[in-house]
Tab-separated table of N, CA and C in Angstrom:
chain	number	residue	atom	x	y	z
A	165	UNK	N	-5.263	28.383	15.475
A	165	UNK	CA	-4.190	27.270	15.069
A	165	UNK	C	-3.943	27.198	13.298
A	166	UNK	N	-2.660	27.380	13.509
A	166	UNK	CA	-1.719	27.428	11.806
A	166	UNK	C	-1.276	26.266	11.839
A	167	UNK	N	-1.330	25.557	10.345
A	167	UNK	CA	-0.599	24.391	10.250
A	167	UNK	C	0.554	24.643	10.195
A	168	UNK	N	1.191	23.394	10.570
A	168	UNK	CA	2.943	23.368	10.327
A	168	UNK	C	3.166	23.807	12.040
A	169	UNK	N	2.372	24.351	12.767
A	169	UNK	CA	2.980	25.226	14.145
A	169	UNK	C	2.662	24.221	15.296
A	170	UNK	N	3.319	23.617	16.233
A	170	UNK	CA	3.167	22.648	17.166
A	170	UNK	C	3.641	23.351	18.560
A	171	UNK	N	2.795	23.960	19.198
A	171	UNK	CA	2.941	24.724	20.412
A	171	UNK	C	3.780	26.074	20.126
A	172	UNK	N	3.859	27.134	19.504
A	172	UNK	CA	4.495	27.807	18.900
A	172	UNK	C	4.317	29.108	19.854
A	173	UNK	N	4.806	29.451	20.492
A	173	UNK	CA	4.836	30.485	21.231
A	173	UNK	C	5.573	31.408	20.927
A	174	UNK	N	5.187	32.963	20.959
A	174	UNK	CA	6.213	34.092	20.314
A	174	UNK	C	5.291	35.150	21.225
A	175	UNK	N	6.854	36.133	21.275
A	175	UNK	CA	6.163	37.606	21.677
A	175	UNK	C	6.503	38.603	20.893
A	176	UNK	N	5.555	39.397	20.448
A	176	UNK	CA	5.258	40.665	19.939
A	176	UNK	C	6.609	41.717	20.554
A	177	UNK	N	7.461	42.259	19.478
A	177	UNK	CA	8.249	43.155	20.161
A	177	UNK	C	7.641	44.692	20.399
A	178	UNK	N	6.660	44.736	19.537
A	178	UNK	CA	5.992	46.140	19.857
A	178	UNK	C	5.044	46.174	20.793
A	179	UNK	N	4.951	45.244	22.043
A	179	UNK	CA	3.918	45.164	22.984
A	179	UNK	C	4.486	46.295	23.577
A	180	UNK	N	3.257	46.905	24.246
A	180	UNK	CA	4.210	47.700	25.281
A	180	UNK	C	4.106	47.301	26.609
A	181	UNK	N	4.944	48.210	27.123
A	181	UNK	CA	5.690	47.492	28.993
A	181	UNK	C	4.631	47.514	29.501
A	182	UNK	N	4.779	46.114	30.082
A	182	UNK	CA	4.126	45.289	31.288
A	182	UNK	C	2.661	44.592	30.222
A	183	UNK	N	2.954	44.751	29.119
A	183	UNK	CA	1.825	43.877	28.491
A	183	UNK	C	2.036	42.646	28.031
A	184	UNK	N	1.953	41.699	28.519
A	184	UNK	CA	2.633	40.346	27.810
A	184	UNK	C	1.446	39.781	26.855
A	185	UNK	N	2.130	39.951	25.310
A	185	UNK	CA	0.971	39.366	24.178
A	185	UNK	C	1.725	38.126	23.945
A	186	UNK	N	1.145	37.306	24.556
A	186	UNK	CA	1.806	35.663	24.143
A	186	UNK	C	0.417	34.648	23.397
A	187	UNK	N	1.248	34.425	22.099
A	187	UNK	CA	0.495	33.766	21.641
A	187	UNK	C	0.614	32.070	21.159
A	188	UNK	N	-0.632	31.211	21.333
A	188	UNK	CA	-0.041	29.853	21.272
A	188	UNK	C	-0.927	29.158	20.399
A	189	UNK	N	-0.497	28.933	19.334
A	189	UNK	CA	-0.825	28.069	18.409
A	189	UNK	C	-0.524	26.642	18.571
A	190	UNK	N	-1.521	26.342	19.509
A	190	UNK	CA	-1.626	25.086	19.826
A	190	UNK	C	-2.512	23.751	19.251
A	191	UNK	N	-2.065	22.493	18.925
A	191	UNK	CA	-2.894	21.437	18.149
A	191	UNK	C	-3.357	20.762	19.147
A	192	UNK	N	-4.239	19.513	18.451
A	192	UNK	CA	-5.125	18.918	19.259
A	192	UNK	C	-4.280	17.969	19.764
A	193	UNK	N	-4.776	16.719	20.588
A	193	UNK	CA	-4.189	15.582	21.169
A	193	UNK	C	-3.591	14.867	20.355
A	194	UNK	N	-4.973	14.805	19.305
A	194	UNK	CA	-4.364	13.948	18.363
A	194	UNK	C	-3.168	14.464	17.033
A	195	UNK	N	-3.144	15.670	16.794
A	195	UNK	CA	-2.382	15.874	16.282
A	195	UNK	C	-0.841	16.005	16.611
A	196	UNK	N	-1.109	16.338	18.189
A	196	UNK	CA	0.074	16.219	18.847
A	196	UNK	C	1.109	15.025	18.630
A	197	UNK	N	-0.113	14.143	18.956
A	197	UNK	CA	0.252	12.446	19.330
A	197	UNK	C	1.254	12.235	17.368
A	198	UNK	N	0.965	12.812	16.467
A	198	UNK	CA	1.502	12.692	15.415
A	198	UNK	C	3.237	13.278	14.952
A	199	UNK	N	3.040	14.482	16.034
A	199	UNK	CA	4.268	15.113	16.066
A	199	UNK	C	5.237	14.543	16.998
A	200	UNK	N	4.829	13.719	17.689
A	200	UNK	CA	5.676	13.252	18.700
A	200	UNK	C	6.871	12.411	18.503
A	201	UNK	N	6.478	12.335	17.115
A	201	UNK	CA	7.622	11.378	16.713
A	201	UNK	C	7.367	11.755	15.051
A	202	UNK	N	8.024	12.893	14.533
A	202	UNK	CA	7.904	13.146	13.232
A	202	UNK	C	8.437	12.011	12.382
A	203	UNK	N	8.107	12.138	10.822
A	203	UNK	CA	8.457	10.712	10.408
A	203	UNK	C	9.715	11.791	9.802
A	204	UNK	N	10.813	10.640	9.523
A	204	UNK	CA	11.662	11.343	8.974
A	204	UNK	C	11.855	11.054	7.453
A	205	UNK	N	12.382	11.987	6.914
A	205	UNK	CA	12.818	11.925	5.443
A	205	UNK	C	14.376	11.391	5.089
A	206	UNK	N	14.666	10.569	5.810
A	206	UNK	CA	15.791	9.634	5.517
A	206	UNK	C	15.580	8.639	6.300
A	207	UNK	N	16.772	7.388	5.399
A	207	UNK	CA	16.205	6.002	5.867
A	207	UNK	C	17.071	5.563	7.650
A	208	UNK	N	16.036	5.127	8.419
A	208	UNK	CA	16.490	4.727	9.871
A	208	UNK	C	16.243	3.292	10.050
A	209	UNK	N	16.724	3.001	10.984
A	209	UNK	CA	17.099	1.412	11.380
A	209	UNK	C	16.420	1.251	13.148
A	210	UNK	N	15.696	1.806	13.653
A	210	UNK	CA	15.089	1.759	14.950
A	210	UNK	C	13.658	0.941	14.383
A	211	UNK	N	13.726	0.224	15.847
A	211	UNK	CA	12.164	-0.057	15.916
A	211	UNK	C	11.062	0.403	16.215
A	212	UNK	N	11.325	1.717	16.668
A	212	UNK	CA	9.820	2.910	16.588
A	212	UNK	C	9.876	3.214	15.373
A	213	UNK	N	8.391	3.207	15.207
A	213	UNK	CA	7.532	3.575	13.760
A	213	UNK	C	6.385	3.344	13.962
A	214	UNK	N	5.397	3.663	12.923
A	214	UNK	CA	4.273	3.598	12.911
A	214	UNK	C	4.290	2.627	11.621
A	215	UNK	N	3.441	1.945	11.788
A	215	UNK	CA	2.896	0.605	10.366
A	215	UNK	C	1.425	1.242	10.242
A	216	UNK	N	1.793	2.000	9.180
A	216	UNK	CA	0.031	2.218	8.411
A	216	UNK	C	-0.729	3.140	9.321
A	217	UNK	N	-1.133	2.798	10.688
A	217	UNK	CA	-2.411	3.268	11.447
A	217	UNK	C	-1.652	3.694	12.740
A	218	UNK	N	-2.445	4.595	13.358
A	218	UNK	CA	-1.979	5.349	14.532
A	218	UNK	C	-2.010	4.339	15.410
A	219	UNK	N	-2.666	3.591	15.609
A	219	UNK	CA	-2.591	2.411	16.849
A	219	UNK	C	-1.244	0.903	16.559
A	220	UNK	N	-0.917	1.416	15.143
A	220	UNK	CA	0.370	0.077	15.013
A	220	UNK	C	1.261	0.588	15.199
A	221	UNK	N	1.585	1.258	16.456
A	221	UNK	CA	3.097	2.070	16.827
A	221	UNK	C	3.927	1.162	17.683
A	222	UNK	N	4.943	0.850	17.601
A	222	UNK	CA	5.728	0.510	17.809
A	222	UNK	C	7.047	1.296	18.793
A	223	UNK	N	7.243	0.837	19.999
A	223	UNK	CA	8.430	1.681	21.003
A	223	UNK	C	9.330	1.333	20.880
A	224	UNK	N	10.633	2.308	20.904
A	224	UNK	CA	11.758	1.263	20.931
A	224	UNK	C	12.149	0.661	21.837
A	225	UNK	N	11.352	0.004	22.780
A	225	UNK	CA	11.617	-1.004	24.027
A	225	UNK	C	10.476	-2.164	23.438
A	226	UNK	N	9.924	-2.163	22.383
A	226	UNK	CA	9.095	-3.426	22.165
A	226	UNK	C	9.224	-3.611	20.791
A	227	UNK	N	10.255	-4.644	21.133
A	227	UNK	CA	10.591	-5.527	19.850
A	227	UNK	C	9.982	-6.539	19.199
A	228	UNK	N	9.772	-7.251	20.341
A	228	UNK	CA	8.423	-8.208	19.790
A	228	UNK	C	7.318	-7.850	18.627
A	229	UNK	N	6.703	-6.688	19.472
A	229	UNK	CA	5.816	-6.314	18.597
A	229	UNK	C	6.261	-5.705	17.147
A	230	UNK	N	7.487	-5.277	17.003
A	230	UNK	CA	7.514	-4.897	16.080
A	230	UNK	C	8.129	-5.934	15.000
A	231	UNK	N	8.970	-6.862	15.662
A	231	UNK	CA	8.909	-8.182	14.722
A	231	UNK	C	7.460	-8.509	14.338
A	232	UNK	N	6.495	-8.839	14.808
A	232	UNK	CA	5.179	-9.044	14.493
A	232	UNK	C	4.629	-7.880	13.319
A	233	UNK	N	5.033	-6.615	13.578
A	233	UNK	CA	4.455	-5.998	12.734
A	233	UNK	C	4.972	-6.048	11.054
A	234	UNK	N	6.845	-6.603	11.489
A	234	UNK	CA	7.218	-6.561	10.096
A	234	UNK	C	6.837	-7.896	9.489
A	235	UNK	N	6.280	-8.863	10.075
A	235	UNK	CA	5.931	-10.226	9.832
A	235	UNK	C	4.876	-9.908	8.856
A	236	UNK	N	3.881	-9.120	9.586
A	236	UNK	CA	2.584	-8.892	9.247
A	236	UNK	C	2.862	-7.919	7.918
A	237	UNK	N	3.629	-6.882	7.752
A	237	UNK	CA	4.187	-6.434	6.518
A	237	UNK	C	4.704	-7.492	5.298
A	238	UNK	N	5.376	-8.545	5.636
A	238	UNK	CA	5.899	-9.449	4.682
A	238	UNK	C	4.711	-9.853	4.314
A	239	UNK	N	3.783	-10.131	4.779
A	239	UNK	CA	2.752	-11.418	4.724
A	239	UNK	C	1.638	-10.094	3.531
A	240	UNK	N	1.775	-9.033	3.765
A	240	UNK	CA	1.167	-8.035	3.200
A	240	UNK	C	1.567	-7.889	1.568
A	241	UNK	N	2.741	-7.582	1.729
A	241	UNK	CA	3.442	-7.623	0.476
A	241	UNK	C	3.671	-9.108	-0.553
A	242	UNK	N	3.882	-10.355	0.535
A	242	UNK	CA	3.330	-11.310	-0.499
A	242	UNK	C	1.921	-11.800	-0.878
A	243	UNK	N	1.317	-11.026	0.127
A	243	UNK	CA	-0.078	-11.563	-0.548
A	243	UNK	C	-0.426	-10.715	-1.834
A	244	UNK	N	-0.089	-9.321	-1.681
A	244	UNK	CA	-0.377	-8.463	-2.978
A	244	UNK	C	0.815	-9.270	-3.730
A	245	UNK	N	1.671	-9.645	-4.051
A	245	UNK	CA	2.105	-10.547	-5.088
A	245	UNK	C	1.473	-11.614	-5.933
A	246	UNK	N	0.781	-12.403	-4.783
A	246	UNK	CA	0.219	-13.336	-5.058
A	246	UNK	C	-1.042	-13.603	-5.610
A	247	UNK	N	-1.997	-11.883	-5.693
A	247	UNK	CA	-3.048	-11.281	-5.611
A	247	UNK	C	-2.831	-11.139	-7.386
A	248	UNK	N	-1.810	-10.134	-7.495
A	248	UNK	CA	-1.583	-9.655	-8.693
A	248	UNK	C	-1.097	-10.831	-9.824
A	249	UNK	N	-0.505	-11.707	-9.793
A	249	UNK	CA	-0.173	-12.915	-10.249
A	249	UNK	C	-1.417	-13.625	-10.880
A	250	UNK	N	-2.474	-13.788	-9.536
A	250	UNK	CA	-3.631	-14.655	-10.127
A	250	UNK	C	-4.459	-13.731	-10.775
A	251	UNK	N	-4.597	-12.540	-10.577
A	251	UNK	CA	-5.544	-11.489	-11.408
A	251	UNK	C	-4.686	-11.418	-12.977
A	252	UNK	N	-3.467	-11.786	-13.184
A	252	UNK	CA	-3.087	-11.833	-14.302
A	252	UNK	C	-3.310	-12.965	-15.104
A	253	UNK	N	-3.605	-13.686	-14.267
A	253	UNK	CA	-3.457	-15.205	-15.019
A	253	UNK	C	-4.744	-15.378	-15.244
A	254	UNK	N	-5.836	-14.727	-14.967
A	254	UNK	CA	-6.898	-15.021	-15.386
A	254	UNK	C	-7.550	-14.897	-16.694
A	255	UNK	N	-8.404	-15.537	-17.604
A	255	UNK	CA	-8.104	-15.488	-18.963
A	255	UNK	C	-9.464	-14.134	-19.591
A	256	UNK	N	-8.916	-13.369	-20.260
A	256	UNK	CA	-10.165	-12.466	-20.288
A	256	UNK	C	-11.029	-13.080	-21.570
A	257	UNK	N	-12.103	-12.480	-21.966
A	257	UNK	CA	-13.296	-13.185	-22.678
A	257	UNK	C	-13.194	-11.580	-23.482
A	258	UNK	N	-12.440	-11.209	-23.986
A	258	UNK	CA	-12.207	-10.064	-25.125
A	258	UNK	C	-12.112	-10.183	-26.431
A	259	UNK	N	-12.722	-11.888	-26.914
A	259	UNK	CA	-12.150	-12.019	-28.215
A	259	UNK	C	-13.287	-11.341	-29.198
A	260	UNK	N	-12.994	-11.686	-30.521
A	260	UNK	CA	-13.700	-10.785	-31.526
A	260	UNK	C	-14.640	-12.251	-31.739
A	261	UNK	N	-15.771	-11.737	-32.337
A	261	UNK	CA	-16.971	-12.860	-32.564
A	261	UNK	C	-16.781	-12.653	-34.282
A	262	UNK	N	-17.409	-13.695	-35.080
A	262	UNK	CA	-17.172	-14.062	-36.181
A	262	UNK	C	-17.474	-12.829	-37.036
A	263	UNK	N	-18.139	-11.499	-36.508
A	263	UNK	CA	-18.677	-10.782	-37.387
A	263	UNK	C	-17.583	-9.544	-37.102
A	264	UNK	N	-16.497	-9.514	-36.379
A	264	UNK	CA	-15.439	-8.748	-36.072
A	264	UNK	C	-15.651	-8.014	-35.105
A	265	UNK	N	-16.455	-7.935	-34.227
A	265	UNK	CA	-16.688	-7.181	-32.934
A	265	UNK	C	-16.809	-7.610	-31.988
A	266	UNK	N	-16.387	-6.759	-30.518
A	266	UNK	CA	-16.531	-7.573	-29.284
A	266	UNK	C	-17.801	-7.697	-28.737
A	267	UNK	N	-17.902	-9.117	-28.318
A	267	UNK	CA	-19.145	-9.444	-27.644
A	267	UNK	C	-19.529	-8.423	-26.338
A	268	UNK	N	-18.685	-8.067	-25.483
A	268	UNK	CA	-18.769	-7.647	-24.469
A	268	UNK	C	-19.380	-5.982	-24.806
A	269	UNK	N	-18.931	-5.325	-25.704
A	269	UNK	CA	-19.306	-4.224	-26.210
A	269	UNK	C	-20.514	-4.029	-26.848
A	270	UNK	N	-21.043	-5.127	-27.940
A	270	UNK	CA	-22.000	-4.760	-28.804
A	270	UNK	C	-23.002	-5.495	-28.306
A	271	UNK	N	-22.694	-6.819	-27.482
A	271	UNK	CA	-24.078	-7.491	-26.807
A	271	UNK	C	-24.957	-8.271	-27.697
A	272	UNK	N	-23.529	-8.919	-28.480
A	272	UNK	CA	-23.825	-10.229	-29.379
A	272	UNK	C	-24.172	-11.453	-28.692
A	273	UNK	N	-23.564	-11.472	-27.227
A	273	UNK	CA	-23.377	-12.809	-26.557
A	273	UNK	C	-24.973	-13.244	-26.321
A	274	UNK	N	-24.657	-14.847	-26.333
A	274	UNK	CA	-26.003	-15.760	-25.649
A	274	UNK	C	-26.193	-15.025	-24.090
A	275	UNK	N	-27.577	-15.183	-23.455
A	275	UNK	CA	-27.577	-14.839	-22.392
A	275	UNK	C	-26.881	-15.670	-21.175
A	276	UNK	N	-26.703	-16.826	-21.326
A	276	UNK	CA	-25.286	-17.453	-20.660
A	276	UNK	C	-23.818	-16.739	-20.667
A	277	UNK	N	-23.643	-16.750	-21.193
A	277	UNK	CA	-22.848	-16.173	-22.176
A	277	UNK	C	-22.622	-14.887	-21.162
A	278	UNK	N	-23.369	-14.018	-20.987
A	278	UNK	CA	-23.498	-12.537	-20.812
A	278	UNK	C	-23.278	-12.461	-19.517
A	279	UNK	N	-24.288	-13.712	-18.673
A	279	UNK	CA	-23.918	-13.528	-17.084
A	279	UNK	C	-22.935	-14.292	-16.773
A	280	UNK	N	-21.880	-15.054	-17.413
A	280	UNK	CA	-20.557	-15.340	-17.416
A	280	UNK	C	-19.630	-14.325	-17.612
A	281	UNK	N	-19.954	-13.477	-18.225
A	281	UNK	CA	-19.082	-12.873	-18.789
A	281	UNK	C	-18.998	-11.195	-17.724
A	282	UNK	N	-20.290	-10.983	-17.462
A	282	UNK	CA	-20.564	-10.452	-16.215
A	282	UNK	C	-20.021	-10.392	-14.996
A	283	UNK	N	-20.058	-11.612	-14.902
A	283	UNK	CA	-19.995	-12.193	-13.355
A	283	UNK	C	-17.888	-12.085	-13.589
A	284	UNK	N	-17.028	-12.991	-14.748
A	284	UNK	CA	-16.118	-12.830	-14.976
A	284	UNK	C	-15.182	-11.366	-14.647
A	285	UNK	N	-16.373	-10.260	-15.344
A	285	UNK	CA	-15.694	-8.771	-15.194
A	285	UNK	C	-15.849	-8.192	-13.872
A	286	UNK	N	-16.540	-8.508	-13.232
A	286	UNK	CA	-16.980	-8.315	-11.944
A	286	UNK	C	-16.198	-8.453	-11.158
A	287	UNK	N	-15.240	-9.806	-11.097
A	287	UNK	CA	-14.419	-10.498	-10.373
A	287	UNK	C	-13.125	-9.647	-10.471
A	288	UNK	N	-13.013	-9.265	-12.093
A	288	UNK	CA	-11.805	-9.135	-12.472
A	288	UNK	C	-11.335	-7.567	-11.512
A	289	UNK	N	-12.406	-6.946	-11.605
A	289	UNK	CA	-12.759	-5.311	-11.289
A	289	UNK	C	-12.470	-5.462	-10.027
A	290	UNK	N	-13.242	-6.420	-8.994
A	290	UNK	CA	-12.734	-6.406	-7.563
A	290	UNK	C	-11.400	-7.147	-7.205
A	291	UNK	N	-10.959	-8.085	-8.208
A	291	UNK	CA	-9.133	-8.030	-7.814
A	291	UNK	C	-8.397	-6.727	-8.422
A	292	UNK	N	-8.968	-5.884	-9.103
A	292	UNK	CA	-7.883	-4.918	-9.708
A	292	UNK	C	-8.184	-4.296	-8.565
A	293	UNK	N	-9.187	-3.927	-7.605
A	293	UNK	CA	-9.391	-2.872	-6.792
A	293	UNK	C	-8.336	-3.302	-5.561
A	294	UNK	N	-8.641	-4.399	-5.328
A	294	UNK	CA	-7.724	-5.136	-4.235
A	294	UNK	C	-6.696	-4.706	-4.093
A	295	UNK	N	-5.710	-5.330	-5.471
A	295	UNK	CA	-4.490	-5.016	-6.141
A	295	UNK	C	-4.080	-3.487	-5.728
A	296	UNK	N	-5.092	-2.392	-6.357
A	296	UNK	CA	-4.469	-1.202	-5.905
A	296	UNK	C	-4.607	-0.705	-4.581
A	297	UNK	N	-4.981	-1.351	-3.844
A	297	UNK	CA	-5.612	-0.932	-2.129
A	297	UNK	C	-4.103	-1.829	-1.880
A	298	UNK	N	-3.406	-2.779	-1.863
A	298	UNK	CA	-2.780	-3.464	-1.565
A	298	UNK	C	-1.681	-2.892	-2.208
A	299	UNK	N	-1.240	-2.112	-3.289
A	299	UNK	CA	0.080	-1.376	-3.777
A	299	UNK	C	0.040	0.020	-3.378
A	300	UNK	N	-0.990	0.348	-2.831
A	300	UNK	CA	-1.095	1.943	-2.305
A	300	UNK	C	-0.416	1.489	-0.549
A	301	UNK	N	-0.917	0.615	0.117
A	301	UNK	CA	-0.339	0.370	1.591
A	301	UNK	C	1.048	-0.188	1.188
A	302	UNK	N	1.232	-1.014	0.247
A	302	UNK	CA	2.800	-1.218	0.080
A	302	UNK	C	3.971	-0.007	0.128
A	303	UNK	N	2.939	0.974	-0.975
A	303	UNK	CA	3.871	2.299	-0.932
A	303	UNK	C	4.014	3.241	0.370
A	304	UNK	N	2.601	3.026	1.219
A	304	UNK	CA	3.104	3.293	2.275
A	304	UNK	C	3.910	3.484	3.081
A	305	UNK	N	3.820	2.333	3.108
A	305	UNK	CA	4.798	1.293	3.894
A	305	UNK	C	6.546	1.488	3.922
A	306	UNK	N	6.640	1.864	2.638
A	306	UNK	CA	8.116	1.881	2.309
A	306	UNK	C	8.448	3.787	2.495
A	307	UNK	N	7.269	4.270	2.723
A	307	UNK	CA	7.334	5.372	2.843
A	307	UNK	C	7.751	5.939	4.150
A	308	UNK	N	7.517	4.988	5.144
A	308	UNK	CA	8.169	5.265	6.457
A	308	UNK	C	9.706	5.174	6.797
A	309	UNK	N	10.257	5.216	5.456
A	309	UNK	CA	11.654	5.399	5.872
A	309	UNK	C	12.556	4.157	6.668
A	310	UNK	N	11.800	3.060	7.170
A	310	UNK	CA	12.498	2.671	8.083
A	310	UNK	C	12.751	1.356	7.561
A	311	UNK	N	14.258	1.068	7.587
A	311	UNK	CA	14.909	-0.061	6.678
A	311	UNK	C	14.236	-1.200	6.919
A	312	UNK	N	13.909	-1.689	8.435
A	312	UNK	CA	13.452	-2.873	8.331
A	312	UNK	C	12.243	-2.704	7.630
A	313	UNK	N	11.386	-2.081	7.629
A	313	UNK	CA	10.125	-2.187	6.805
A	313	UNK	C	10.442	-2.087	5.608
A	314	UNK	N	10.939	-1.633	5.043
A	314	UNK	CA	11.384	-1.186	3.710
A	314	UNK	C	11.924	-2.955	3.149
A	315	UNK	N	12.977	-3.834	3.725
A	315	UNK	CA	13.331	-5.250	3.822
A	315	UNK	C	12.251	-5.842	3.621
A	316	UNK	N	11.261	-5.956	4.684
A	316	UNK	CA	9.929	-6.821	4.929
A	316	UNK	C	9.324	-6.606	3.351
A	317	UNK	N	9.078	-5.683	2.980
A	317	UNK	CA	8.119	-5.469	1.781
A	317	UNK	C	9.042	-5.875	1.156
A	318	UNK	N	10.250	-5.641	0.589
A	318	UNK	CA	10.946	-6.290	-0.490
A	318	UNK	C	11.111	-7.612	-0.635
A	319	UNK	N	11.254	-8.194	0.806
A	319	UNK	CA	11.451	-9.860	0.830
A	319	UNK	C	10.006	-10.451	0.416
A	320	UNK	N	8.957	-9.606	1.018
A	320	UNK	CA	7.718	-10.310	0.794
A	320	UNK	C	7.297	-10.179	-0.697
A	321	UNK	N	7.363	-9.153	-1.724
A	321	UNK	CA	7.411	-8.998	-2.738
A	321	UNK	C	8.569	-9.923	-3.528
A	322	UNK	N	9.375	-9.978	-3.472
A	322	UNK	CA	10.329	-10.981	-4.099
A	322	UNK	C	9.947	-12.383	-4.186
A	323	UNK	N	9.513	-12.880	-2.966
A	323	UNK	CA	9.174	-14.174	-2.537
A	323	UNK	C	7.716	-14.532	-3.307
A	324	UNK	N	7.207	-13.310	-2.986
A	324	UNK	CA	5.895	-13.631	-3.893
A	324	UNK	C	5.829	-13.600	-5.307
A	325	UNK	N	7.135	-13.093	-5.898
A	325	UNK	CA	6.956	-13.014	-7.477
A	325	UNK	C	7.834	-14.237	-7.638
A	326	UNK	N	8.455	-14.734	-6.957
A	326	UNK	CA	9.442	-15.600	-6.778
A	326	UNK	C	8.358	-17.420	-7.191
A	327	UNK	N	7.475	-17.324	-6.109
A	327	UNK	CA	6.531	-18.382	-6.090
A	327	UNK	C	5.409	-18.078	-7.099
A	328	UNK	N	5.109	-17.107	-7.315
A	328	UNK	CA	3.355	-16.795	-8.321
A	328	UNK	C	3.577	-16.214	-9.224
A	329	UNK	N	4.690	-15.206	-9.164
A	329	UNK	CA	4.859	-14.373	-10.477
A	329	UNK	C	5.651	-14.868	-11.492
A	330	UNK	N	6.829	-15.678	-11.306
A	330	UNK	CA	7.787	-16.177	-12.344
A	330	UNK	C	6.872	-16.949	-13.281
A	331	UNK	N	5.852	-17.933	-12.758
A	331	UNK	CA	5.377	-18.532	-13.647
A	331	UNK	C	4.362	-17.941	-14.470
A	332	UNK	N	3.657	-16.782	-13.991
A	332	UNK	CA	2.646	-15.594	-14.845
A	332	UNK	C	3.606	-15.026	-15.695
A	333	UNK	N	4.458	-14.791	-15.206
A	333	UNK	CA	5.519	-14.009	-16.488
A	333	UNK	C	5.940	-14.841	-17.423
A	334	UNK	N	6.310	-16.310	-17.252
A	334	UNK	CA	6.629	-16.925	-18.404
A	334	UNK	C	5.671	-17.501	-19.299
A	335	UNK	N	4.310	-17.480	-18.504
A	335	UNK	CA	3.073	-17.818	-19.608
A	335	UNK	C	2.889	-16.830	-20.331
A	336	UNK	N	3.328	-15.703	-19.866
A	336	UNK	CA	2.644	-14.352	-20.560
A	336	UNK	C	3.462	-14.430	-21.871
A	337	UNK	N	4.557	-14.494	-21.713
A	337	UNK	CA	5.887	-14.233	-22.719
A	337	UNK	C	6.206	-15.130	-23.489
A	338	UNK	N	6.270	-16.447	-23.009
A	338	UNK	CA	6.953	-17.603	-23.497
A	338	UNK	C	5.693	-17.909	-25.104
A	339	UNK	N	6.189	-18.314	-25.813
A	339	UNK	CA	5.611	-18.973	-26.967
A	339	UNK	C	4.772	-20.332	-26.325
A	340	UNK	N	3.972	-20.964	-26.931
A	340	UNK	CA	2.893	-21.747	-26.723
A	340	UNK	C	3.625	-22.949	-26.370
A	341	UNK	N	4.740	-23.608	-27.213
A	341	UNK	CA	5.007	-24.866	-27.065
A	341	UNK	C	6.147	-24.959	-26.198
A	342	UNK	N	6.538	-23.661	-25.384
A	342	UNK	CA	7.650	-23.766	-24.116
A	342	UNK	C	7.036	-23.359	-23.266
A	343	UNK	N	5.891	-23.374	-22.745
A	343	UNK	CA	5.002	-22.980	-21.488
A	343	UNK	C	4.970	-24.491	-20.614
A	344	UNK	N	5.332	-24.334	-19.524
A	344	UNK	CA	5.100	-25.690	-18.540
A	344	UNK	C	3.669	-25.900	-18.390
């Protein structure tokens, strides 16, 4: 089996008369399933697509499942923006002590403060990891090149940013007396 060849048959020109020397480079059923509808490298506007997983496939005649898929994509993108805004709104505890060092790095904090800092750091890391996963999923959805999926991702991100991100952006860049 060679990569990139699906059910490729060829005959050698130098085969002796009466000797059929046909090679079949075939792929497994799972690989053939992926080759049935090659991923186009251009924008298309049909209801036939895969949404991230092999089982999340919509055929051209399954418009309801496709619309439900688009709603799921929209919600994923919307939640991605919410999570990003929430993650960025969490105050950090990386302030300098009176000695000029950072308590997280030097261990100068009290036991209670260390526990709270440890928990908030773990929570921030978990939120960042979730943000990374959702970012990757949104990117993979965009890479389907399906115009409807791209619109669903864009609208979910835009509405999520409008509802959650604008406030976070304003509070990050606006002077303290101008924050609402």
